[in-house]
Each structure stands twice: as structure tokens, then as C-alpha cells.
Coordinates of C-alpha atoms and ligand atoms in Angstrom, one line a residue:
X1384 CA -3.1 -22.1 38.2
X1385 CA -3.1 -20.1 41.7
X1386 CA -5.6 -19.2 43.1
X1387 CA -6.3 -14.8 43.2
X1388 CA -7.4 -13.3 46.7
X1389 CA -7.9 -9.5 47.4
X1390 CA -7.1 -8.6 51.0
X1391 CA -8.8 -5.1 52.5
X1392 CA -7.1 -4.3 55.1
X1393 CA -4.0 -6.1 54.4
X1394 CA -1.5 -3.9 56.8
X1395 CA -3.7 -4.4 60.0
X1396 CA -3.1 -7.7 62.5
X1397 CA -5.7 -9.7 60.4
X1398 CA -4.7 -8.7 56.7
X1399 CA -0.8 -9.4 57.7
X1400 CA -1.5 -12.7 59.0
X1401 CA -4.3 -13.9 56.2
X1402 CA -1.6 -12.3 53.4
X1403 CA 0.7 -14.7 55.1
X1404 CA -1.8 -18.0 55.1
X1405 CA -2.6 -17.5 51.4
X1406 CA 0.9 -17.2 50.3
X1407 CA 1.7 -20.3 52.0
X1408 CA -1.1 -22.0 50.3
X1409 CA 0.1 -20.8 46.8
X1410 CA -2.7 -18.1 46.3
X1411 CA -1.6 -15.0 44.8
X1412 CA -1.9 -12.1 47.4
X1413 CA -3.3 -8.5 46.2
X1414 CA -3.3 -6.1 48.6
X1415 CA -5.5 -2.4 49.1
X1416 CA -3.2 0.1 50.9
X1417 CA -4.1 3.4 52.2
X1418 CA -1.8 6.2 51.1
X1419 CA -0.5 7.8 54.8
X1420 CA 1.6 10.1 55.9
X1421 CA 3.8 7.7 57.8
X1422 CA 4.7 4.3 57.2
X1423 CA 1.6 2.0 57.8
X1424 CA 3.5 -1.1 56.1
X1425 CA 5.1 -2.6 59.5
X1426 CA 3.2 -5.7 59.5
X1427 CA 3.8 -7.0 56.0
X1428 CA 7.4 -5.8 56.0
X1429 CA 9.0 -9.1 55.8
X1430 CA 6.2 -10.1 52.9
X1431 CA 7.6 -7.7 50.5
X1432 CA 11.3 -6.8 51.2
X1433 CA 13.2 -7.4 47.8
X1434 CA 14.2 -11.1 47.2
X1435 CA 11.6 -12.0 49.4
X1436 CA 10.2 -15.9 48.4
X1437 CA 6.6 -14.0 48.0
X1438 CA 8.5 -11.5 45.8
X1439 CA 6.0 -12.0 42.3
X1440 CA 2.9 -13.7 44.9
X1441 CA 2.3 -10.3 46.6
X1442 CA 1.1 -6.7 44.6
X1443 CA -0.3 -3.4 46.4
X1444 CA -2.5 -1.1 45.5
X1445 CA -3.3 1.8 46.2
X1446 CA -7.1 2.4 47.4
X1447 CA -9.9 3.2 50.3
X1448 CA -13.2 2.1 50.8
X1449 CA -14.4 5.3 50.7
X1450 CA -13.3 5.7 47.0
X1451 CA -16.1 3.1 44.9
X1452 CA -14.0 4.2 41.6
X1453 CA -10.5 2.9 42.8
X1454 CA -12.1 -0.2 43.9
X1455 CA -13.7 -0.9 40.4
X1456 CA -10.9 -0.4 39.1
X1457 CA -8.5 -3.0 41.5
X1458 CA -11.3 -5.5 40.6
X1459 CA -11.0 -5.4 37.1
X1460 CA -7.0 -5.3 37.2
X1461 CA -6.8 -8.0 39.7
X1462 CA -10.0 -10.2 39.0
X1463 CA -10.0 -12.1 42.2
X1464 CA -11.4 -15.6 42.8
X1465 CA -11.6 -14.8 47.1
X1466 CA -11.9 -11.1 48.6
X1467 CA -11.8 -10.4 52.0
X1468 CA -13.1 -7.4 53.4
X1469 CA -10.7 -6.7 56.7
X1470 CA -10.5 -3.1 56.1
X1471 CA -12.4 -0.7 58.6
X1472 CA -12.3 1.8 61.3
X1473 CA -11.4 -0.7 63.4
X1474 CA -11.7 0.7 67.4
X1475 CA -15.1 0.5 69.1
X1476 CA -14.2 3.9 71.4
X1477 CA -12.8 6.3 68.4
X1478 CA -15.9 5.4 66.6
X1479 CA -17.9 7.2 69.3
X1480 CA -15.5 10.1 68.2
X1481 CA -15.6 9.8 64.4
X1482 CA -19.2 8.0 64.2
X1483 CA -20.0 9.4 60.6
X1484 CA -16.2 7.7 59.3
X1485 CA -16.5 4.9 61.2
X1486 CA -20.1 4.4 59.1
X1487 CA -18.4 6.0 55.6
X1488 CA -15.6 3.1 55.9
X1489 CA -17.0 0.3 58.1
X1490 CA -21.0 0.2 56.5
X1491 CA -20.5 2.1 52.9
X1492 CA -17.6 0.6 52.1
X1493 CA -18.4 -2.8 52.1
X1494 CA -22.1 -1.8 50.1
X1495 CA -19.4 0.0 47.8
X1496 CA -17.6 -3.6 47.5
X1497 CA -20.1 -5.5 46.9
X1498 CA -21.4 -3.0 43.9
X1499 CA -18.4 -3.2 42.6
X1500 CA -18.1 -7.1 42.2
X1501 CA -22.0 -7.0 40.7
X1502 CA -21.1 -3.7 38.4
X1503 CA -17.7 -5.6 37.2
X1504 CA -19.2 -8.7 36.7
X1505 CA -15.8 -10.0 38.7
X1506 CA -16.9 -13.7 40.0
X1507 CA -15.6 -13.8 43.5
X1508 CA -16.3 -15.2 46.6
X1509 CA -16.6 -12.2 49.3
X1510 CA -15.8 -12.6 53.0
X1511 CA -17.3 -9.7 55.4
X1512 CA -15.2 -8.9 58.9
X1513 CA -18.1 -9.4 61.2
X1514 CA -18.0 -9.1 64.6
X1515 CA -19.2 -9.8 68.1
X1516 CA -20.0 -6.4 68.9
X1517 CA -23.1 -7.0 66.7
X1518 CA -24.3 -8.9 70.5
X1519 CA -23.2 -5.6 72.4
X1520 CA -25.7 -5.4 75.1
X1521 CA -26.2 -9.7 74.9
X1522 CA -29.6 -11.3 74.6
X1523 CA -28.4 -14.5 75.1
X1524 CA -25.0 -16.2 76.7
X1525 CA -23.3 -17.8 75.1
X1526 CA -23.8 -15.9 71.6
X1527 CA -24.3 -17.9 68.6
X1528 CA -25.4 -17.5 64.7
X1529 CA -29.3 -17.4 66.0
X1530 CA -28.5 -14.7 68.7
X1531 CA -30.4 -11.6 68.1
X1532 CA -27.9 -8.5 67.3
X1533 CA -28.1 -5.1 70.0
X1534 CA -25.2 -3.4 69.0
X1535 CA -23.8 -0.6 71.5
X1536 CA -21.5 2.0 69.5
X1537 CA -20.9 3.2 66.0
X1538 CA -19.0 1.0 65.0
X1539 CA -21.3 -1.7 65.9
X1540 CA -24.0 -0.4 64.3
X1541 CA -22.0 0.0 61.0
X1542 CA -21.0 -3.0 61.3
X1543 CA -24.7 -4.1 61.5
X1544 CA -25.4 -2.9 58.5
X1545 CA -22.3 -4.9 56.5
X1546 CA -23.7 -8.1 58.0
X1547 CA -26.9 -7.5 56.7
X1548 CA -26.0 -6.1 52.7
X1549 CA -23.9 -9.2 52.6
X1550 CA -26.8 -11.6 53.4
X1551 CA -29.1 -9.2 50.7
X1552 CA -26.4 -9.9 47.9
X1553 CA -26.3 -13.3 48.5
X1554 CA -30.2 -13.7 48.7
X1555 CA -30.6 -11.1 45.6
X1556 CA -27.8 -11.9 43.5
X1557 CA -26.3 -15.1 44.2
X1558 CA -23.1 -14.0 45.3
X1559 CA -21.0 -16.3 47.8
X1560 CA -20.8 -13.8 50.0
X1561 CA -20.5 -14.9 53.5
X1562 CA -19.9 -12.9 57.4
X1563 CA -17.2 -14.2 60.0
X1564 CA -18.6 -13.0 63.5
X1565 CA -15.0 -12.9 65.0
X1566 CA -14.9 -12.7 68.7
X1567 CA -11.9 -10.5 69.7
X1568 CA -9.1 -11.9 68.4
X1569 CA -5.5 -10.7 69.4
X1570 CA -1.7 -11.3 69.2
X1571 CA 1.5 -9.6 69.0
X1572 CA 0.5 -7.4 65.9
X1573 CA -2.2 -6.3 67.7
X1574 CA -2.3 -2.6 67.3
X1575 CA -1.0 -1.0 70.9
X1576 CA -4.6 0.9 71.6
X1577 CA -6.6 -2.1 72.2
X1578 CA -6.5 -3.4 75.5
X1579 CA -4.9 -6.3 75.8
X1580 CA -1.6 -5.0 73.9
X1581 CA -1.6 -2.0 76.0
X1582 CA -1.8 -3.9 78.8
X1583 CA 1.0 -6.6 77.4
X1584 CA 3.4 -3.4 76.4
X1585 CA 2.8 -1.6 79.4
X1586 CA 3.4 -4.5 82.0
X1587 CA 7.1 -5.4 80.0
X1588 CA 7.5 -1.5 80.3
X1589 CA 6.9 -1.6 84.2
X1590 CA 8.9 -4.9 84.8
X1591 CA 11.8 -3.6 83.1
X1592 CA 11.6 0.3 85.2
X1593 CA 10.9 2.0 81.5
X1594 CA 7.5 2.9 82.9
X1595 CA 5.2 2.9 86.3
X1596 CA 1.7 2.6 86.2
X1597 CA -0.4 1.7 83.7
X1598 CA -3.9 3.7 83.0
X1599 CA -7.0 1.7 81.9
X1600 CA -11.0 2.3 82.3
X1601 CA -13.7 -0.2 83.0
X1602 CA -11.7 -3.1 84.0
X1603 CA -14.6 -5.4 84.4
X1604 CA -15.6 -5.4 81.3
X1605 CA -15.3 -9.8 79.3
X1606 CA -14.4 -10.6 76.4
X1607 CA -13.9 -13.8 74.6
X1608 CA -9.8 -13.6 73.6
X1609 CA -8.5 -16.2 71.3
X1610 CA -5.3 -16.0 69.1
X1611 CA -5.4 -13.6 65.6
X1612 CA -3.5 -16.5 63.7
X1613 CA -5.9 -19.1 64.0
X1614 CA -9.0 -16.9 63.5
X1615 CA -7.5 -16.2 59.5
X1616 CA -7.7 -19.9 59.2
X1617 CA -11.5 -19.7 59.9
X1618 CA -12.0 -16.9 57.5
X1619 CA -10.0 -18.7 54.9
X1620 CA -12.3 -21.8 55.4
X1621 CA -15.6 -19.8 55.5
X1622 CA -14.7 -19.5 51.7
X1623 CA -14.1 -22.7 50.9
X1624 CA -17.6 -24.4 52.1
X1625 CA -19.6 -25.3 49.5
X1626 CA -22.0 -22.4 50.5
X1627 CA -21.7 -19.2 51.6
X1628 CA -23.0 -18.8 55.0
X1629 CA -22.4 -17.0 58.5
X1630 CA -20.0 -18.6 61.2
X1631 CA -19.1 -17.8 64.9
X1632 CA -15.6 -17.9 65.4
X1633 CA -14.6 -17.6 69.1
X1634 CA -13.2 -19.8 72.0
X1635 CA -16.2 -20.3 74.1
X1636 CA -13.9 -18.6 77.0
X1637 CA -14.8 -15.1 78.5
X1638 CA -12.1 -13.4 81.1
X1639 CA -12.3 -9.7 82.8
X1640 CA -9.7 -6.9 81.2
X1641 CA -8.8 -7.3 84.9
X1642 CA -7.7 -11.1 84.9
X1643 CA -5.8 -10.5 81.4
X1644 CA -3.4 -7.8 84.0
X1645 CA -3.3 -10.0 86.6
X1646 CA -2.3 -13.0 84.4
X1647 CA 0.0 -10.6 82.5
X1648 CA 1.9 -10.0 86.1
X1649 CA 2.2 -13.5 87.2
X1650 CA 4.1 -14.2 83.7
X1651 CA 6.7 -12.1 85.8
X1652 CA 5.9 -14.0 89.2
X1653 CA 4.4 -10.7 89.8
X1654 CA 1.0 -10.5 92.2
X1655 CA -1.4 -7.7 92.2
X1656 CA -3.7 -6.9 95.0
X1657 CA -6.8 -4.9 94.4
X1658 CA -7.4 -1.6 96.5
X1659 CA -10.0 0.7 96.6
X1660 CA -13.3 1.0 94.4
X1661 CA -14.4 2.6 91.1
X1662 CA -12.2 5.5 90.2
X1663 CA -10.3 5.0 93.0
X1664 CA -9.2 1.1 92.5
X1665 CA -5.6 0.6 91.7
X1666 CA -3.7 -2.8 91.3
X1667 CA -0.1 -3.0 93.8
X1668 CA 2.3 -5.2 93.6
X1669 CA 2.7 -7.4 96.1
X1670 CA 6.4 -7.9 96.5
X1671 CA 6.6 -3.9 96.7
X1672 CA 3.9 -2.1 97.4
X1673 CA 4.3 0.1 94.3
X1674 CA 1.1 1.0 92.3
X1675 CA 1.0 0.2 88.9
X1676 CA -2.7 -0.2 87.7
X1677 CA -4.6 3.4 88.0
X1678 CA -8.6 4.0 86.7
X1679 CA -8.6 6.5 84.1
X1680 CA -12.1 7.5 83.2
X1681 CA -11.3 9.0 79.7
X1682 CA -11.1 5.4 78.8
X1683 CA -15.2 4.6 80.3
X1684 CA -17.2 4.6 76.8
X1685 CA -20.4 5.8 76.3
X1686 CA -22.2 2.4 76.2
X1687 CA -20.1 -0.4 77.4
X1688 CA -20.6 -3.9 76.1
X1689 CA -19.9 -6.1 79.3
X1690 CA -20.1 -9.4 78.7
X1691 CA -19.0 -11.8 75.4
X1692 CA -18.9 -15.2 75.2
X1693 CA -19.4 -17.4 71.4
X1694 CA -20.4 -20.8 71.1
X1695 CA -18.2 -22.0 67.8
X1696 CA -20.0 -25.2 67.2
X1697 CA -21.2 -24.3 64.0
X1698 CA -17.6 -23.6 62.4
X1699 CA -16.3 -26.8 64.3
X1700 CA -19.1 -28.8 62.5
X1701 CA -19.1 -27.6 59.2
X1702 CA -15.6 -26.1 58.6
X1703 CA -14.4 -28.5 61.0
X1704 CA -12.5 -25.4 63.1
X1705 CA -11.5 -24.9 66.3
X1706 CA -9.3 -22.3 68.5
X1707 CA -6.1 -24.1 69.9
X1708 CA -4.8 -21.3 72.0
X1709 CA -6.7 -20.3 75.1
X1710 CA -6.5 -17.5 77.6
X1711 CA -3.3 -18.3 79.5
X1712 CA -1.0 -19.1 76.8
X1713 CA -2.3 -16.2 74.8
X1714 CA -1.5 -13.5 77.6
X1715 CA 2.1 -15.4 77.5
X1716 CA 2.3 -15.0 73.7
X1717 CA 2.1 -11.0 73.9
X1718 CA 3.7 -10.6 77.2
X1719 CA 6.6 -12.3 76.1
X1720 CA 7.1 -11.1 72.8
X1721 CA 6.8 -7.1 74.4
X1722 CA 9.5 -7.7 77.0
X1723 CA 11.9 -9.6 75.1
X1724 CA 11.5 -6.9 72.1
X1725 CA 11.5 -3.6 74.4
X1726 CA 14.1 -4.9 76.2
X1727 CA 16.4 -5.2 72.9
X1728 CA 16.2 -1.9 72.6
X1729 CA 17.7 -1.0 75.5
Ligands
LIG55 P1 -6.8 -3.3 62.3 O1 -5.5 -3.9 62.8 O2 -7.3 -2.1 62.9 O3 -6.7 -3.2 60.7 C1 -7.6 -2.4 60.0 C2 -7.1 -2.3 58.5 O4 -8.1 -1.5 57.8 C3 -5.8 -1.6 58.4 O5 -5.1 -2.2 57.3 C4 -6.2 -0.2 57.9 O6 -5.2 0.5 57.2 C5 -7.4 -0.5 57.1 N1 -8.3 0.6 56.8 C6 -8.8 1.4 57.8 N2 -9.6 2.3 57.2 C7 -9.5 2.1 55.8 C8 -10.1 2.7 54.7 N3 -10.9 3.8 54.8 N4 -9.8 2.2 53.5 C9 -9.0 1.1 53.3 N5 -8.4 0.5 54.4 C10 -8.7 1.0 55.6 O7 -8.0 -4.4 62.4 P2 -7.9 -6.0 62.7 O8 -7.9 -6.3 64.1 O9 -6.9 -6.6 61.8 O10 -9.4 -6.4 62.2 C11 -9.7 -6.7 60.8 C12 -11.1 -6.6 60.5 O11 -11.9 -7.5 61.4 C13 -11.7 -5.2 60.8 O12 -12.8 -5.0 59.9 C14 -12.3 -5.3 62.2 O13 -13.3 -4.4 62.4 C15 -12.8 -6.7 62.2 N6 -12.8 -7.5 63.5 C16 -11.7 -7.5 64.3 C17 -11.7 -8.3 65.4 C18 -10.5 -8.4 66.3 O14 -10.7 -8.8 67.5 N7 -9.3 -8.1 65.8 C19 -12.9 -9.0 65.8 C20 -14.0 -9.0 64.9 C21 -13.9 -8.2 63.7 P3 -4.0 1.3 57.9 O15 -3.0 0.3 58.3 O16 -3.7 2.3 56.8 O17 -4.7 2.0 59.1
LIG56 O1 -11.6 -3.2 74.5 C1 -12.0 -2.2 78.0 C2 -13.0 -1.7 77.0 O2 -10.7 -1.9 72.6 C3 -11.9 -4.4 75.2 C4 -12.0 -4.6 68.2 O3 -11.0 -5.4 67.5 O4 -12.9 -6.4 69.3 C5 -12.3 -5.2 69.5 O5 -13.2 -4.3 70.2 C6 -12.5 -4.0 76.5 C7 -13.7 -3.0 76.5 O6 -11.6 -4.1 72.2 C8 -9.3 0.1 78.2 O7 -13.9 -0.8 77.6 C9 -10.6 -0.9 79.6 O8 -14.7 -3.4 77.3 O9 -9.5 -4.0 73.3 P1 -10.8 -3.2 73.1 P2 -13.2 -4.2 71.8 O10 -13.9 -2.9 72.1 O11 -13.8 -5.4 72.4 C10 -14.1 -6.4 68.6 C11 -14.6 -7.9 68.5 C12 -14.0 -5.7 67.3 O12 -14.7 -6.0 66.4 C13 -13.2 -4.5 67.3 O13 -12.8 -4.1 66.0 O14 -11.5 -3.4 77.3 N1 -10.9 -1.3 78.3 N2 -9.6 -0.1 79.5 C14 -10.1 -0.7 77.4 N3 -10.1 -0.7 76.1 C15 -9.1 0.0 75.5 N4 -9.0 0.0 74.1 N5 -8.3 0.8 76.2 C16 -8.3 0.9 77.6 O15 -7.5 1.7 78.2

């Protein structure tokens, strides 16, 4: 018999590629889709075309973590042996914007979840996005499981709060219910507002004259960047330890927003040199003196998180996991795929 998993989320970068990994491994994939205005189905396109091989593996339903009713009801009709909770309100500066939505979708909704499986009696393991903003302002470098959590935006704070109702319902009711804390993880479904695939899009852009200069805030901000495929992986094999328990997933890396451009140019043989300070700085191109990197400071957040770095020993001991793709090849990976598929449409 296959195996059932419920994926939040499934139309972001993470849902697409975890929908992707399960129906390779045989599981039969529901997924909860958010009714929109415009088409928010790109990333699992090729998953559910007609005559697809996944054509009777995949089923969406219509739902929202703000709506406990609806997700009752998808438990009960899809009685799920694995759910994973990928939905949220996913972007760390919008949720300064939309704080009390960001909370509704990214704290509620996973209490709302969890309820659910206990009201519905539904037997399933339960997988929580966690994340490496919980560190925000770090107490400790590198960040591990033990790290104590000072979160630094909305969505961090929410985000808080999941981490913490998932351990409760695991201490209070025995439910496998276990948190991934995901260090940024990226690729070329990233959505186009984070940074590194605004940088990746833009930099094609600019190499092929469609665009010239490319608007960013703090540029010295690190992060610990490895590559969105493997990461689902992990999150598949948090649910198949013997116990539910929290893992660090990350590459043990950390780069500057700034050496993710300059890495982006030299994919072109490109070289930026630095010029001026704060507000002022830009990034020119060596072979022509153009400018192509400006400071924009609508894109400075309220409370900046500077610094990430996760030790994943913990997942590579017990889960036996580990991140294969490191900084260089990932900026390759996105910068690539941009040019080569802005420059078919020309
Ligand atoms: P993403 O691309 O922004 O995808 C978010 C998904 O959540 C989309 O499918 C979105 O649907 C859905 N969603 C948003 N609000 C919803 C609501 N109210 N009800 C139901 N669905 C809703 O995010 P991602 O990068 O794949 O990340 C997946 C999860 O991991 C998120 O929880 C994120 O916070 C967390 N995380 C991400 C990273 C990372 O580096 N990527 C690291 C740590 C943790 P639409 O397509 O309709 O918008
Ligand atoms: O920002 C700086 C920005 O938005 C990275 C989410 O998936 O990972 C993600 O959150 C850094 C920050 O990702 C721009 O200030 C500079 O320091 O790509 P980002 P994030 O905030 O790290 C975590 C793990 C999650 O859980 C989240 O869901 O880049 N930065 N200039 C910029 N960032 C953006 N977006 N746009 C800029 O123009």
C-alpha cells in the first residue's frame, strides 16, 4: 500500500520539490491550494498536466490555514500517514508590513493543524517548517538545536510560537510531531523577492542589456545558502526517525548578500569593484565602468538579522544527512538557469 502525505504549501519552492520526492518514492501526494486570483500553480505544473505518470498519485484541495473547518475536513477525506506543514507567509520583510497575517497563517495555523489531527483522531506524523530566523539576533555561532531562539521580525516570532506548540503536542499528546530549523535554502523556484533570485534574475537581465542596475538594501547582511532540493530530503527523513525530534538542517557555510553578486558576476567573467559607502555604495563593472549595483534603503528592515551560520551535525548523525551543494555551485545553478531561460524569450 502507498504511503499518504499532505503537503501545505505545496505550490511554493519547498512544497513543489517535496511533492516531487514523495512521488518518486511511491507516496501518494495531497496537496492544500489557496484559491487566487491568478495562477499560483507554476511550480507543480509539470506534476499535474493530463497524462502526467503522477496523474492518480497527485489530488488538490482547496484550503488555508486560516480556515480550521476546511482543514478538518481535508484530514478526514485524505487520512494522511505524513503531513508537512510548508505553508506560511513566507517573507521576513512583508511580515513587518502584514505582522497580524503573518501571525494568523504562520503561528495559528499550524496550532489550527495540529487540533485538527488530535480533534480527527487522524494518526499522522506532522513536520513543522522551522526556521533559522528563530536565531535572529544570534547568541551563539555556529547555531545548533541547543542555541537559545531571539527572533527579530514577525515572522520570526510566529514562527517561534509553531516551534514551540509542536514540541507541546508531542510532550501532551504523543503526536510525532517534529520542527526542521531550515537555514535559507534556495534554487531556481525560488520566488523572485528573495534575494538571492533577485539578484540571479537581475544579473542575467543586465548581462543580456534587458536591464541596468540592480537595487538591493543591506548588502552585508550572511546567510547560510544551501540548495532547496536537498533540504526536502531532510524533511522527508525527519519523519522517518524512529522519534520525532528537532534537526538543524544547514551547510555550515555563511556568505555576505554582497559575495552572492559578486560571485553571480564572475559566472559571466564579470568583476565588480565597490565604490563609495552606505547609501552611497554602488558595485561597477570593471570591464566598463557602468554601474549596476545601487543601495536602495526601502529594502533596510526594521531589525536586521546579520549573521547565520548552522552546525548540521545532528541530522548527519542521526538521519545520516548532509548538504552536497555549496555556495559556488549554488550561485551557478540560479544564474544559469535565469539567463539561459530569459534569454529564450527573446
Ligand atoms: P514559499 O515559496 O513562499 O511558499 C509558501 C507556500 O505557502 C505557498 O505554497 C503559498 O501559497 C502557501 N501559503 C501562504 N499562505 C497560505 C495560507 N494562508 N494558507 C495556505 N497556504 C498558504 O516558501 P518556501 O521557501 O517554499 O518555504 C516553505 C516553508 O519553509 C515556509 O513555511 C517557510 O516559512 C519555511 N522556511 C523556508 C526557508 C527557505 O529558505 N526557503 C527556510 C526555513 C523555513 P501560494 O502559492 O498561493 O502563495
Ligand atoms: O533576505 C538582505 C536581507 O529575503 C536575505 C525566507 O525564506 O530565509 C528567508 O528569509 C538577506 C536579508 O531571506 C535585499 O535584508 C538585501 O539580510 O532573501 P531574504 P531571509 O530574510 O533570510 C529564512 C530562513 C526563512 O525562513 C524565510 O522564510 O538579504 N537583502 N537586499 C535583501 N533581501 C530581499 N528580500 N530583497 C532585497 O532587495
Amino acid at each position: 500500500m502507498s504511503k499518504i502525505a499532505l503537503i501545505s504549501g505545496i505550490t511554493g519552492q519547498d512544497g513543489s520539490y517535496l511533492a516531487e520526492l514523495l512521488l518518486q518514492k511511491g507516496y501518494v501526494v495531497h496537496g492544500i491550494v489557496r484559491r487566487s486570483s491568478s495562477f499560483n500553480r507554476a511550480r507543480i505544473d509539470h506534476l499535474t498536466k493530463d497524462k502526467n505518470i503522477y496523474q492518480h498519485k497527485l489530488f488538490l484541495h482547496y484550503g488555508d490555514l486560516t480556515d480550521s473547518s476546511n482543514l478538518n475536513r481535508i484530514l478526514e477525506k485524505t487520512n494522511p500517514d505524513e503531513i508537512y506543514n510548508l505553508a506560511a507567509q513566507s517573507h521576513v520583510q512583508v511580515s513587518f508590513e502584514i505582522p497580524e497575517y503573518s501571525a494568523e497563517v504562520d503561528a495559528v495555523g499550524t496550532i489550527r493543524f495540529l487540533d485538527a489531527l488530535r480533534e480527527t483522531g487522524v494518526k499522522s506524523k506532522f513536520y513543522q517548517a522551522s526556521t533559522s530566523e528563530l536565531y535572529g539576533k544570534v547568541q551563539e555561532i555556529p547555531q545548533t538545536e541547543t542555541t537559545p531562539f531571539y527572533p527579530r521580525s514577525p515572522y520570526a516570532v510566529a514562527k517561534l510560537y509553531s516551534y514551540w506548540i509542536v514540541r507541546n503536542y508531542r510532550e501532551a499528546y504523543n503526536i510525532f510531531a517534529s520542527n526542521g530549523i531550515l537555514f535559507n535554502h534556495e534554487s531556481e523556484r525560488r520566488g523572485k523577492s528573495f534575494v538571492t533570485r533577485k539578484i540571479s534574475v537581475n544579473v542575467a537581465k543586465i548581462i543580456l542589456g534587458l536591464t541596468d542596475i540592480l537595487y538591493l538594501g543591506n548588502i552585508d547582511s550572511k546567510r547560510d545558502w544551501g540548495y532547496a532540493p536537498e533540504y526536502v530530503e531532510g524533511m522527508w527523513r525527519i519523519l522517518q526517525a524512529k522519534e520525532p525530534n528537532d534537526f538543524v538542517l544547514s551547510t555550515n557555510e555563511t556568505h555576505t548578500v554582497r559575495e552572492f553578486i559578486e560571485e553571480s558576476f564572475k559566472c559571466f567573467n564579470e568583476e565588480i569593484v565597490w565604490e563609495g559607502i552606505g547609501i552611497h555604495e554602488k558595485g561597477i563593472l570593471k570591464s566598463s565602468g557602468k554601474v549596476v549595483v545601487a543601495i536602495n534603503p526601502m529594502y533596510f528592515r526594521p531589525t536586521e538579522v546579520d549573521i547565520l551560520i548552522g552546525d548540521y551535525s545532528k541530522a548527519k548523525k542521526k538521519l545520516g544527512w548532509e548538504p552536497k551543494t555549496k555556495f559556488k555551485e549554488l550561485v551557478k545553478i540560479m544564474v544559469q538557469y535565469d539567463y539561459n531561460n530569459i534569454k529564450k524569450t527573446l
